[in-house]
Amino acid sequence: MEYNGGSVIAMVGKDCVAIASDLRFGNQALGIASNFQRIFPVTDRTYVGLAGLGTDVTTLRERFRYRVNMYTIKEERDIEPQTFAHLVSSTLYEHRFGPYFVEPVIAGLENTSSGSKPFIAAADLIGCLNFAKDFVVAGTASSKLYGLAEGLWEPDLGPEDLFETISQTLLNGVDRDAFSGWGAVVHVITKDRVVTRTLKGRMD
Amino acid sequence: MDHFPTNWGRPRNDMFDAYGTYPIHQRPDNRPKDTFADSVQRTQQPIVTGTSVLAIKFKDGIMMAADNLASYGSLARFKDVQRLHPVGRYTVIGAGGDMSDFQHIQHILEEVQIAESTQQDGHELGPVEIHEYMSQVMYARRSKLDPLWNSLLIGGFKDGKRFLSYVDLLGTTYSASTLATGFGAYIAQPLLRKAVEGHEDDLTAEQAQNILEYCMRVLFYRDARSLDKYQIATITAEGVNISGSLKLQTSWDFAENIRGYGAQTQ
Amino acid sequence: MSSFNPYTQNGGTILAIAGADFSVVAGDTRQSEGYNIQTRYAPKVFRLTDRAVLAVNGFAADGNMFVKKVKQRLEWYRHAHAKDMPLRSIARLIQTMLYSRRFFPYYVYNILGGIEEDGSGAVYSFDPVGSYERETCRAAGPAQSLLQPFLDNQIYFKNQQPAPGMSHPTHLPLQAVLALVIDSFTSATERHIEVGDGLEMYIILGKGRGLQGLEGVKGVQELTISEDGERIFVVRRELKKD
């Protein structure tokens, strides 16, 4: 899990969610790419981030894309984030005894009768789901992200404040991790739009 | 002429440092050497062992409990062993782990007490001193990689103050109002904490005895290396009192309902 | 037969932050071994002199013995030199004491905090064999990876741009530092099983620099006797016990 490096974090705000990751892709200590995308849109309101082995990140992106497309065709509607989380879980558990070395993080807005409800979830490499109410972290910098998020997060942050909070958590967390960093990207999802920003951070 | 009081009466090497000019931590150690010091005595494994020891603080002092069993692996070898040992008028030391090492500890504690009493200065060794001494001894042995393989609880009452502490084969020490070694740490400690924490100053001797008896019973049910015969030591302002052996009342009726156990024949 | 292991880990976490003319050294009070809590109150932070406080974390038996030995060396120094050892000298002393056991180390991470001879707040952190450095803030122990990045952000203002024309303060005031320490430990308690039960904070104030708001802090206790020299205070707080 530490071969390529990289970390992902998602946080809940007031009627919004944010998901962010670093951009490093390395071969152990050697950094190779600083533009490695590990967060992908599932629908316009749901995003998934995959931390862990790079080849599995790419493969799972394709596998999820296929399964979500089949869902959309059959159901004639977009998949809800919670349903997608279970899709992730079952996909990973299929490989219980020869797993994909990834730790997925899911962030999105659920369509409920009372409007859009923020949703985040994370899973381990064999599909055990964690439905947190505040934040979820994954990757080589996870322990640093836990400490920072626990200190900086508070409930009911608006989209701008949530952006600042998740950015500071991510940036300071990856700066203490040799295998994460080399750039960062943040997606803030609200019911009208998704704002994607690339952060200026340390490149060492 | 040596001006430093800390050098007077100490072995001195006139060739090397006649006037004690070296800082204390660099002075040569010229005491007679132990001839057998280099014969390799290393890592051991405990052979004849005692299991849990429990202890709590209560209103008037300390109460400690331990069963009377010394096991030889899975064999319940010696069923009348005293694992609670009084030290002077104020302290009781309870031991789990290797019983031969505990017998050695009893011996060195006796020597220490004799040395103290020959000073004839009116000072007596209390639980604080015994604990400090044992901590140093246990840590020193672990630092020679030749440990005394024990977990010790040291409890006492002196000058109006209760004392209860733990020391083990690594020299780890800690203190709390409820302590338990071995299996007791997993099974009895949660029960003791629930009953005692916050009530150390209200708990009566009878209540203390009841909670210890309850824990000893649970341990007998669940610890495969335990015995239903045990002793309780009580240390208060009145001094040390180690009870005679007490028998645990247990009920094994539930076995009747399980196929293959009890008196059933299927 | 497996070999006797002379070490174990006793959990817990320590943290020290230096101000302009004060220093805070804090540690939780839980001592554990594996999944067992050995005790809810076992101090890890100790007063050495009126201007030096040492926090030790790692293997508790080594930690407690090491503190004893340091205190003894300081007492010998006091007899030989008729004064307390200055902080940077204590730091160097700790290095040599740790390195003397280079091939059977004291398994402890030390953090020394206090007031230097020039009146500035100082924090020195060590590894188990004596490598050391003076810093503004340092966390050590199992929750180090949770606390240090938070401190980087809140104390050094890393990854934060000051408002145009302004700059970040180089040192924070005492009340702000105490709040950060408490928040750090409540965060670590949430996410790390070995941290919890209680928090003990030692505050060392420079000579003649006033109480800096300490009189308003609940439960504050003074350890020093006179008001003339450096002063040391202790504050205890509860942490979650689960």
XYZ file of C-alpha atoms in Angstrom:
712
model
C 0.000 0.000 0.000
C 2.993 2.277 0.452
C 4.562 1.479 -2.924
C 3.207 4.410 -4.896
C 2.122 6.698 -2.040
C -0.737 9.196 -2.016
C -3.587 10.247 0.280
C -7.264 11.181 0.044
C -9.632 12.961 2.431
C -13.351 13.826 2.379
C -15.284 16.124 4.721
C -18.929 16.991 5.369
C -20.146 20.596 5.465
C -23.502 22.370 5.537
C -25.336 21.136 2.419
C -21.987 20.428 0.787
C -19.149 17.909 0.786
C -15.512 18.211 -0.194
C -13.064 15.578 -1.379
C -9.364 16.206 -1.858
C -6.163 14.370 -2.664
C -2.500 14.902 -3.381
C -1.063 14.388 -6.873
C 2.074 12.380 -6.205
C 2.790 9.098 -7.913
C 6.068 7.476 -6.969
C 8.086 4.286 -7.024
C 8.860 4.048 -3.310
C 11.106 7.020 -2.569
C 11.470 8.064 -6.207
C 8.778 10.535 -7.265
C 7.673 9.957 -10.848
C 4.560 12.032 -11.591
C 3.064 15.115 -9.967
C -0.202 14.977 -11.896
C -1.598 11.578 -10.862
C -5.370 11.856 -10.633
C -6.900 9.672 -7.943
C -10.338 11.309 -7.569
C -12.934 10.592 -10.249
C -16.518 11.711 -10.831
C -19.123 8.925 -10.574
C -22.105 11.169 -11.258
C -22.233 14.977 -11.161
C -23.013 14.753 -7.465
C -20.828 11.840 -6.394
C -17.054 11.520 -6.506
C -14.771 8.655 -5.528
C -11.118 8.937 -4.453
C -8.809 5.919 -4.441
C -5.626 5.839 -2.346
C -3.123 2.996 -2.635
C -1.473 1.016 -5.412
C -1.531 3.079 -8.624
C -2.336 0.268 -11.027
C -5.298 -0.789 -8.873
C -6.502 2.834 -8.755
C -6.582 2.926 -12.553
C -8.132 -0.532 -12.907
C -10.848 0.134 -10.340
C -11.701 3.445 -11.969
C -12.488 1.510 -15.145
C -14.340 -1.284 -13.284
C -16.502 1.227 -11.423
C -17.134 3.197 -14.599
C -18.413 0.009 -16.251
C -20.604 -1.010 -13.329
C -22.020 2.487 -12.841
C -22.799 2.761 -16.571
C -24.635 -0.569 -16.456
C -26.549 0.693 -13.419
C -27.499 3.923 -15.202
C -28.669 2.041 -18.299
C -30.760 -0.448 -16.371
C -32.134 1.895 -13.706
C -32.529 4.874 -16.058
C -31.319 7.165 -13.291
C -28.091 8.265 -11.640
C -26.708 6.082 -8.880
C -27.026 7.489 -5.339
C -23.819 7.845 -3.295
C -24.853 5.332 -0.666
C -25.710 2.765 -3.311
C -22.389 3.427 -4.996
C -20.629 2.881 -1.660
C -22.171 -0.584 -1.456
C -21.185 -1.197 -5.067
C -17.590 -0.383 -4.114
C -17.825 -2.706 -1.111
C -19.093 -5.692 -3.074
C -16.597 -5.135 -5.904
C -13.736 -5.250 -3.399
C -15.082 -8.208 -1.431
C -15.256 -10.256 -4.635
C -11.475 -10.246 -4.330
C -11.427 -11.053 -0.613
C -8.458 -13.454 -0.881
C -6.483 -11.542 -3.498
C -7.486 -7.936 -2.943
C -7.041 -4.679 -4.796
C -4.618 -2.631 -2.692
C -6.731 0.486 -2.472
C -8.568 2.448 0.212
C -11.571 4.122 -1.446
C -13.139 7.366 -0.218
C -16.601 8.360 -1.448
C -18.183 11.811 -1.239
C -21.476 13.018 -2.646
C -24.916 14.542 -2.132
C -27.889 12.245 -1.588
C -31.203 13.054 -3.161
C -33.712 12.883 -0.335
C -37.268 14.132 0.009
C -35.943 17.092 2.032
C -33.314 18.082 -0.526
C -29.610 17.289 -0.829
C -28.008 15.535 2.064
C -24.192 15.386 2.340
C -22.755 11.865 2.279
C -19.236 10.524 2.820
C -17.919 7.008 3.267
C -14.667 5.095 3.187
C -13.763 1.428 2.878
C -10.803 -0.794 3.547
C -9.125 -2.881 0.860
C -11.649 -5.716 1.231
C -14.749 -3.558 1.301
C -15.529 -2.876 4.964
C -17.531 0.342 4.831
C -17.200 3.233 7.284
C -20.091 5.746 7.180
C -18.655 8.681 9.088
C -20.607 11.838 9.909
C -17.599 14.178 9.961
C -14.630 13.147 7.803
C -12.841 10.156 6.325
C -9.153 9.769 5.461
C -7.076 7.257 3.506
C -3.555 6.748 2.216
C 0.037 6.966 3.461
C -0.640 10.219 5.350
C -3.832 8.932 7.010
C -2.604 9.216 10.614
C -1.503 12.827 9.998
C -4.842 13.594 8.338
C -6.716 12.094 11.306
C -4.901 14.349 13.768
C -5.386 17.491 11.683
C -9.001 16.821 10.759
C -9.866 16.063 14.384
C -8.381 19.432 15.363
C -9.612 21.611 12.496
C -13.043 20.213 11.511
C -16.247 21.542 12.949
C -19.825 20.848 11.883
C -21.867 22.990 9.467
C -19.061 24.636 7.527
C -20.199 26.440 4.364
C -18.610 25.627 1.000
C -15.902 28.335 1.245
C -14.991 27.520 4.864
C -15.089 23.790 4.120
C -12.698 24.392 1.233
C -10.248 26.220 3.512
C -10.505 23.562 6.231
C -10.028 20.556 3.976
C -7.178 22.302 2.160
C -5.258 23.096 5.353
C -5.851 19.564 6.627
C -4.561 18.021 3.406
C -1.597 20.355 2.860
C -0.199 20.150 6.388
C -0.843 16.427 6.548
C 1.006 15.549 3.342
C 3.885 17.880 4.262
C 4.718 15.481 7.087
C 4.544 12.424 4.820
C 7.402 11.573 2.498
C 5.187 9.536 0.161
C 2.388 12.097 -0.295
C 2.356 15.608 -1.687
C 3.770 17.034 -4.947
C 0.577 19.011 -5.544
C -3.017 18.810 -4.367
C -6.529 19.059 -5.810
C -9.829 19.800 -4.013
C -13.415 19.289 -5.245
C -16.242 21.035 -3.373
C -19.646 19.599 -4.244
C -22.837 21.595 -3.684
C -26.311 20.977 -5.093
C -25.756 23.403 -7.986
C -22.164 22.774 -9.005
C -18.781 21.279 -8.284
C -15.839 23.640 -7.856
C -12.437 22.082 -8.511
C -9.317 23.889 -7.356
C -5.650 22.948 -7.578
C -3.689 24.004 -4.492
C -0.285 25.615 -4.313
C 1.775 23.546 -1.934
C 5.294 22.404 -1.193
C 6.842 20.412 -4.033
C 9.455 18.622 -1.980
C 43.996 15.063 52.272
C 40.688 14.358 50.582
C 38.185 17.194 51.005
C 35.181 15.549 49.436
C 32.920 13.944 52.032
C 31.465 11.589 49.456
C 34.889 9.950 49.106
C 35.558 9.346 52.789
C 35.418 5.692 53.728
C 35.136 4.636 50.086
C 37.537 2.362 48.218
C 40.187 4.498 46.620
C 42.782 3.819 43.976
C 45.861 5.883 44.854
C 47.428 5.218 41.467
C 44.471 6.535 39.608
C 42.633 9.187 41.572
C 44.039 9.766 45.046
C 42.097 12.937 45.784
C 38.772 12.113 44.214
C 39.151 14.698 41.465
C 37.032 12.799 38.960
C 33.355 13.761 38.787
C 31.324 11.259 40.708
C 29.903 9.415 37.753
C 33.364 8.768 36.343
C 35.024 7.456 39.486
C 36.421 3.939 39.125
C 34.522 1.188 40.897
C 37.068 -0.670 43.039
C 34.763 -2.878 45.041
C 35.637 -6.605 45.205
C 34.309 -8.348 42.096
C 31.985 -11.334 42.089
C 33.988 -14.316 40.787
C 30.977 -15.837 39.125
C 29.806 -12.631 37.497
C 30.733 -13.702 33.997
C 29.184 -17.147 34.051
C 26.380 -16.631 31.639
C 22.948 -16.536 33.294
C 20.530 -15.285 30.738
C 16.936 -15.478 29.582
C 14.771 -17.783 31.518
C 11.359 -19.167 31.333
C 9.206 -19.368 34.462
C 8.831 -22.970 35.690
C 6.702 -23.228 38.840
C 4.243 -20.355 38.572
C 1.537 -18.514 40.455
C -1.345 -16.809 38.680
C -3.232 -13.563 39.405
C -2.876 -11.322 42.443
C -5.585 -8.728 43.147
C -5.474 -5.691 45.410
C -7.684 -2.725 46.249
C -7.658 0.369 48.427
C -10.536 0.629 50.860
C -11.554 2.983 53.662
C -9.131 1.724 56.314
C -6.251 0.450 54.191
C -5.387 -2.135 51.558
C -6.768 -5.569 50.825
C -4.942 -8.099 48.666
C -5.938 -11.573 47.478
C -4.145 -14.489 45.822
C -4.914 -18.196 45.512
C -2.829 -20.979 47.014
C -1.733 -22.624 43.774
C 1.738 -23.008 42.270
C 1.402 -24.652 38.844
C 4.012 -26.671 36.983
C 2.885 -25.873 33.472
C -0.595 -27.323 33.280
C -0.132 -29.466 36.398
C -1.634 -28.054 39.587
C 1.473 -29.065 41.531
C 1.472 -27.300 44.894
C -1.934 -26.434 46.355
C -0.965 -24.899 49.677
C 1.433 -22.158 48.622
C 1.313 -18.719 50.237
C 1.697 -16.072 47.578
C 1.045 -13.177 49.947
C 4.055 -12.391 52.118
C 4.280 -9.882 54.962
C 7.293 -7.568 55.037
C 7.746 -5.919 58.406
C 4.699 -4.472 60.176
C 3.380 -2.317 57.395
C 3.614 -4.127 54.050
C 2.424 -7.157 52.132
C 3.935 -8.282 48.853
C 1.895 -10.530 46.554
C 3.549 -12.355 43.666
C 2.523 -14.001 40.434
C 5.015 -15.638 38.092
C 7.967 -17.839 38.971
C 7.730 -19.073 42.567
C 11.440 -19.824 42.976
C 12.209 -16.210 42.067
C 9.580 -15.151 44.620
C 11.275 -17.272 47.284
C 14.529 -15.507 46.444
C 12.736 -12.151 46.754
C 11.432 -13.146 50.180
C 14.996 -13.995 51.173
C 16.525 -10.700 50.022
C 13.701 -8.739 51.637
C 14.493 -10.473 54.899
C 18.169 -9.524 54.541
C 17.194 -5.920 53.836
C 15.009 -5.809 56.925
C 17.799 -7.233 59.075
C 20.211 -4.605 57.755
C 17.659 -1.906 58.512
C 16.961 -3.074 62.036
C 20.671 -3.333 62.897
C 20.937 0.391 62.198
C 18.862 0.852 65.352
C 17.810 4.356 64.376
C 14.099 3.873 64.965
C 13.305 3.884 61.236
C 11.348 0.981 59.817
C 10.852 0.025 56.219
C 7.360 0.846 54.982
C 5.581 -0.030 51.728
C 7.040 3.000 49.914
C 10.584 1.886 50.678
C 9.898 -1.763 49.868
C 8.372 -0.783 46.533
C 11.277 1.489 45.677
C 13.765 -1.226 46.604
C 11.966 -3.895 44.587
C 11.669 -1.564 41.577
C 15.410 -1.022 41.578
C 16.138 -4.741 42.015
C 13.716 -5.821 39.270
C 14.950 -3.164 36.838
C 18.596 -4.011 37.539
C 17.973 -7.712 36.884
C 16.097 -6.983 33.621
C 19.020 -4.741 32.586
C 21.326 -7.724 32.997
C 18.871 -9.698 30.827
C 18.455 -12.067 33.783
C 15.052 -11.132 35.197
C 13.222 -12.213 38.312
C 10.196 -13.523 36.446
C 7.464 -12.050 38.644
C 4.620 -9.551 38.724
C 4.487 -8.113 42.217
C 1.834 -6.110 44.034
C 3.096 -4.188 47.037
C 0.477 -2.872 49.407
C 0.650 -1.324 52.840
C -0.456 1.217 55.395
C 1.962 3.423 57.304
C 1.736 6.835 58.970
C -1.938 7.095 58.119
C -1.397 6.639 54.395
C -2.431 3.792 52.114
C 0.009 2.542 49.490
C -0.578 0.224 46.545
C 1.784 -0.315 43.630
C 2.888 -2.793 41.005
C 6.340 -3.813 39.784
C 7.219 -6.520 37.297
C 10.035 -8.406 35.598
C 10.764 -5.442 33.301
C 10.923 -2.942 36.139
C 7.642 -1.358 35.001
C 5.866 0.289 37.918
C 2.456 1.823 38.335
C -0.013 2.724 41.010
C -3.820 2.890 41.132
C -6.590 2.201 43.635
C -7.254 -1.207 42.061
C -4.547 -3.480 40.687
C -4.491 -6.989 39.266
C -1.746 -9.096 37.715
C -1.837 -11.799 35.051
C -5.266 -13.075 34.106
C -6.736 -10.796 36.745
C -5.873 -7.775 34.600
C -8.327 -8.956 31.954
C -11.093 -10.447 34.104
C -10.949 -8.900 37.567
C -9.666 -5.376 36.868
C -12.867 -4.171 35.114
C -14.941 -5.532 38.019
C -12.644 -3.973 40.623
C -12.600 -0.613 38.833
C -16.385 -0.527 38.642
C -16.749 -1.329 42.345
C -13.934 0.762 43.790
C -13.055 3.726 41.574
C -14.417 6.863 43.243
C -15.356 5.022 46.459
C -11.903 4.249 47.898
C -12.658 6.287 51.026
C -16.150 4.831 51.631
C -15.595 1.151 50.956
C -15.825 -0.871 54.186
C -13.695 -3.925 54.949
C -16.694 -6.185 54.423
C -17.492 -4.661 51.036
C -13.838 -4.914 50.043
C -13.718 -8.551 51.043
C -16.904 -9.239 49.074
C -15.646 -7.710 45.859
C -12.334 -9.567 46.118
C -14.122 -12.854 46.800
C -16.394 -12.253 43.815
C -13.423 -11.641 41.548
C -11.580 -14.719 42.843
C -14.656 -16.762 42.015
C -14.886 -15.412 38.473
C -11.182 -16.093 38.073
C -11.582 -19.671 39.262
C -14.309 -20.196 36.656
C -12.357 -18.622 33.829
C -8.619 -19.014 34.553
C -7.484 -22.557 33.804
C -4.448 -22.181 36.101
C -6.300 -21.070 39.241
C -7.541 -22.700 42.445
C -10.618 -22.289 44.626
C -8.528 -21.941 47.766
C -7.163 -18.474 48.467
C -6.061 -16.006 51.103
C -6.836 -12.348 51.748
C -4.335 -9.960 53.303
C -5.625 -6.853 55.056
C -3.276 -4.028 56.001
C -4.628 -1.223 58.161
C -3.495 0.980 61.014
C -3.726 -2.151 63.148
C -1.035 -3.798 61.032
C -0.817 -6.760 58.685
C -3.312 -9.603 58.792
C -3.107 -12.490 56.337
C -6.135 -14.741 56.624
C -6.103 -18.502 56.664
C -7.094 -20.275 53.484
C -10.644 -19.528 52.343
C -12.655 -21.835 50.118
C -14.674 -20.501 47.208
C -18.285 -21.559 46.838
C -18.806 -22.375 43.193
C -21.671 -23.775 41.193
C -21.091 -26.019 38.236
C -24.786 -26.950 37.734
C -24.888 -25.297 34.328
C -22.791 -28.185 33.051
C -25.827 -30.456 33.402
C -27.448 -28.647 30.488
C -24.510 -29.015 28.120
C -24.062 -32.212 26.212
C -20.741 -33.870 26.957
C -20.203 -32.076 30.287
C -21.397 -32.665 33.835
C -22.785 -36.009 34.941
C -24.595 -36.658 31.664
C -23.783 -39.582 29.522
C -25.103 -37.898 26.337
C 12.244 -21.042 23.570
C 11.773 -17.379 22.699
C 14.207 -14.873 24.120
C 13.368 -12.517 26.991
C 12.475 -9.117 25.582
C 13.741 -6.419 27.971
C 11.512 -3.736 26.411
C 7.807 -2.993 26.136
C 5.743 -0.003 24.975
C 3.679 1.856 27.535
C 1.770 4.171 25.185
C 0.885 7.776 25.950
C 1.941 10.976 24.204
C 3.902 14.092 25.135
C 4.099 17.566 23.666
C 6.080 20.739 24.313
C 5.715 24.268 22.921
C 8.072 27.203 23.515
C 6.796 30.767 23.777
C 8.835 33.979 23.729
C 9.396 33.878 27.500
C 7.597 30.735 28.623
C 7.475 27.036 27.848
C 4.668 24.474 28.082
C 5.395 20.756 28.481
C 2.418 18.413 28.527
C 1.666 14.706 28.568
C -1.348 12.483 28.969
C -1.470 10.396 32.152
C -2.467 7.004 30.761
C -0.024 4.090 31.006
C -0.932 1.061 28.917
C 0.550 -2.181 27.635
C -1.070 -3.559 24.514
C -4.811 -3.289 24.977
C -4.543 -3.094 28.771
C -4.722 0.179 30.654
C -2.239 -0.310 33.504
C -3.226 2.901 35.258
C -5.134 6.073 34.461
C -2.636 8.253 36.316
C 1.102 7.745 35.775
C 2.976 11.049 35.355
C 5.279 11.371 32.355
C 6.323 14.983 32.900
C 8.754 15.890 35.690
C 10.207 19.070 37.134
C 14.022 18.971 37.087
C 14.901 22.497 38.273
C 13.049 25.777 38.625
C 13.561 26.363 34.923
C 13.626 22.869 33.375
C 10.925 20.264 32.877
C 11.498 16.861 31.275
C 8.854 14.720 29.603
C 9.678 11.072 28.865
C 7.746 8.676 26.645
C 8.248 5.131 25.416
C 9.160 2.295 27.790
C 8.059 3.555 31.198
C 10.591 1.607 33.305
C 13.459 3.111 31.282
C 11.741 6.511 31.338
C 11.344 6.599 35.116
C 14.878 5.311 35.700
C 16.293 7.849 33.239
C 14.554 10.735 35.000
C 15.972 9.510 38.325
C 19.486 9.446 36.886
C 19.130 12.898 35.331
C 17.889 14.318 38.613
C 20.842 12.773 40.410
C 23.340 14.264 37.973
C 21.684 17.673 38.443
C 22.019 17.334 42.194
C 25.721 16.492 41.892
C 26.119 19.541 39.632
C 24.409 21.713 42.223
C 26.809 20.524 44.935
C 29.857 20.966 42.739
C 28.973 24.338 41.193
C 26.648 25.997 43.717
C 24.034 26.774 41.063
C 21.408 25.043 38.909
C 22.487 23.625 35.569
C 21.490 25.916 32.671
C 18.912 24.473 30.260
C 21.159 24.011 27.232
C 23.669 22.207 29.403
C 20.966 19.876 30.692
C 20.138 19.173 27.052
C 23.755 18.276 26.305
C 23.930 16.185 29.484
C 20.867 14.216 28.382
C 22.569 13.545 25.058
C 25.675 12.077 26.678
C 23.636 10.049 29.144
C 21.551 8.546 26.363
C 24.516 7.863 24.111
C 26.402 6.102 26.887
C 23.763 3.391 26.448
C 24.084 3.377 22.678
C 24.248 -0.446 22.542
C 21.425 -1.145 24.999
C 19.391 2.058 24.751
C 16.947 3.702 27.083
C 13.836 3.219 24.997
C 12.521 6.720 25.635
C 11.743 9.774 23.558
C 12.633 12.770 25.704
C 11.400 16.329 25.393
C 13.031 18.955 27.588
C 11.305 22.313 28.017
C 12.113 25.395 30.012
C 13.747 28.820 30.116
C 17.221 29.423 28.690
C 19.877 31.587 30.364
C 18.818 34.507 28.122
C 15.207 34.269 29.350
C 13.754 32.798 26.143
C 11.400 29.826 26.113
C 13.072 26.671 24.774
C 12.165 23.123 23.771
C 14.765 20.420 23.115
C 13.753 17.045 21.682
C 15.800 13.832 21.695
C 15.781 10.429 20.100
C 16.471 7.302 22.208
C 20.230 7.407 21.557
C 20.769 11.095 22.171
C 20.393 12.964 18.889
C 18.917 16.362 19.833
C 17.841 19.734 18.533
C 16.293 22.933 19.876
C 12.840 23.605 18.428
C 9.744 25.727 18.980
C 7.406 22.769 19.248
C 7.524 18.999 19.237
C 5.169 16.093 19.846
C 6.403 12.590 20.663
C 4.909 9.171 21.261
C 2.309 7.035 19.471
C 0.171 10.054 18.559
C 3.116 12.068 17.209
C 1.901 11.675 13.613
C -1.502 13.046 14.628
C -0.214 16.031 16.601
C 2.903 17.305 14.830
C 1.199 18.373 11.545
C -1.512 20.178 13.542
C 1.193 22.052 15.433
C 3.004 22.861 12.146
C -0.187 24.523 10.931
C -1.185 26.319 14.144
C 2.193 27.308 15.599
C 4.429 27.759 12.579
C 1.469 28.820 10.364
C 2.672 26.480 7.619
C 0.632 26.558 4.406
C -1.008 29.774 5.595
C -0.538 33.133 3.852
C -0.620 36.176 6.145
C -2.912 39.070 5.192
C -1.170 41.478 2.768
C 1.217 43.751 4.623
C 1.112 41.636 7.809
C 3.257 38.760 8.987
C 2.600 35.821 11.251
C 3.699 36.150 14.887
C 6.907 34.218 15.677
C 5.577 33.302 19.128
C 2.052 32.881 20.463
C 0.743 34.129 23.825
C 0.365 31.675 26.709
C -3.442 31.383 26.649
C -3.422 30.536 22.941
C -0.725 27.903 23.470
C -2.625 26.257 26.350
C -5.779 26.093 24.214
C -3.820 24.437 21.402
C -2.317 21.892 23.787
C -5.728 20.942 25.174
C -7.250 20.691 21.685
C -4.303 18.586 20.498
C -4.781 16.091 23.279
C -8.562 15.854 22.923
C -8.026 15.168 19.200
C -5.377 12.539 19.869
C -7.633 10.918 22.511
C -10.433 10.608 19.937
C -8.369 8.823 17.350
C -5.678 6.914 19.256
C -6.486 4.161 21.728
C -3.348 4.633 23.840
C -4.099 8.302 24.601
C -6.633 9.413 27.208
C -7.632 9.473 30.909
C -5.970 12.728 31.920
C -3.757 15.583 30.787
C -1.003 17.197 32.839
C 0.510 20.484 31.610
C 3.600 22.100 33.127
C 4.028 25.801 32.425
C 7.451 27.384 32.998
C 7.459 31.173 33.073
C 10.519 33.383 32.590
C 11.846 35.519 35.415
C 9.891 38.701 36.013
C 7.579 38.162 33.030
C 4.338 38.109 35.005
C 1.674 35.434 35.177
C 0.499 35.980 31.578
C -3.120 35.191 32.370
C -2.412 32.045 34.367
C -4.242 33.301 37.446
C -7.509 32.794 35.572
C -6.838 29.189 34.644
C -8.932 26.693 36.592
C -7.070 24.377 38.964
C -3.627 25.910 38.418
C -1.042 24.918 41.063
C 2.351 26.488 41.597
C 5.407 24.284 42.172
C 7.973 27.003 42.758
C 8.201 28.664 46.153
C 9.237 32.253 45.529
C 7.995 34.797 43.024
C 11.495 36.057 42.212
C 12.967 33.584 39.779
C 11.429 31.428 37.067
C 8.082 29.924 38.076
C 6.560 26.544 37.321
C 2.819 25.801 37.342
C 0.846 22.595 36.790
C -2.628 22.350 35.265
C -4.537 19.056 35.109
C -7.483 18.281 32.877
C -9.644 15.204 32.313
C -9.521 13.314 29.011
C -11.900 10.657 27.734
C -11.408 7.345 29.499
C -12.426 4.986 26.653
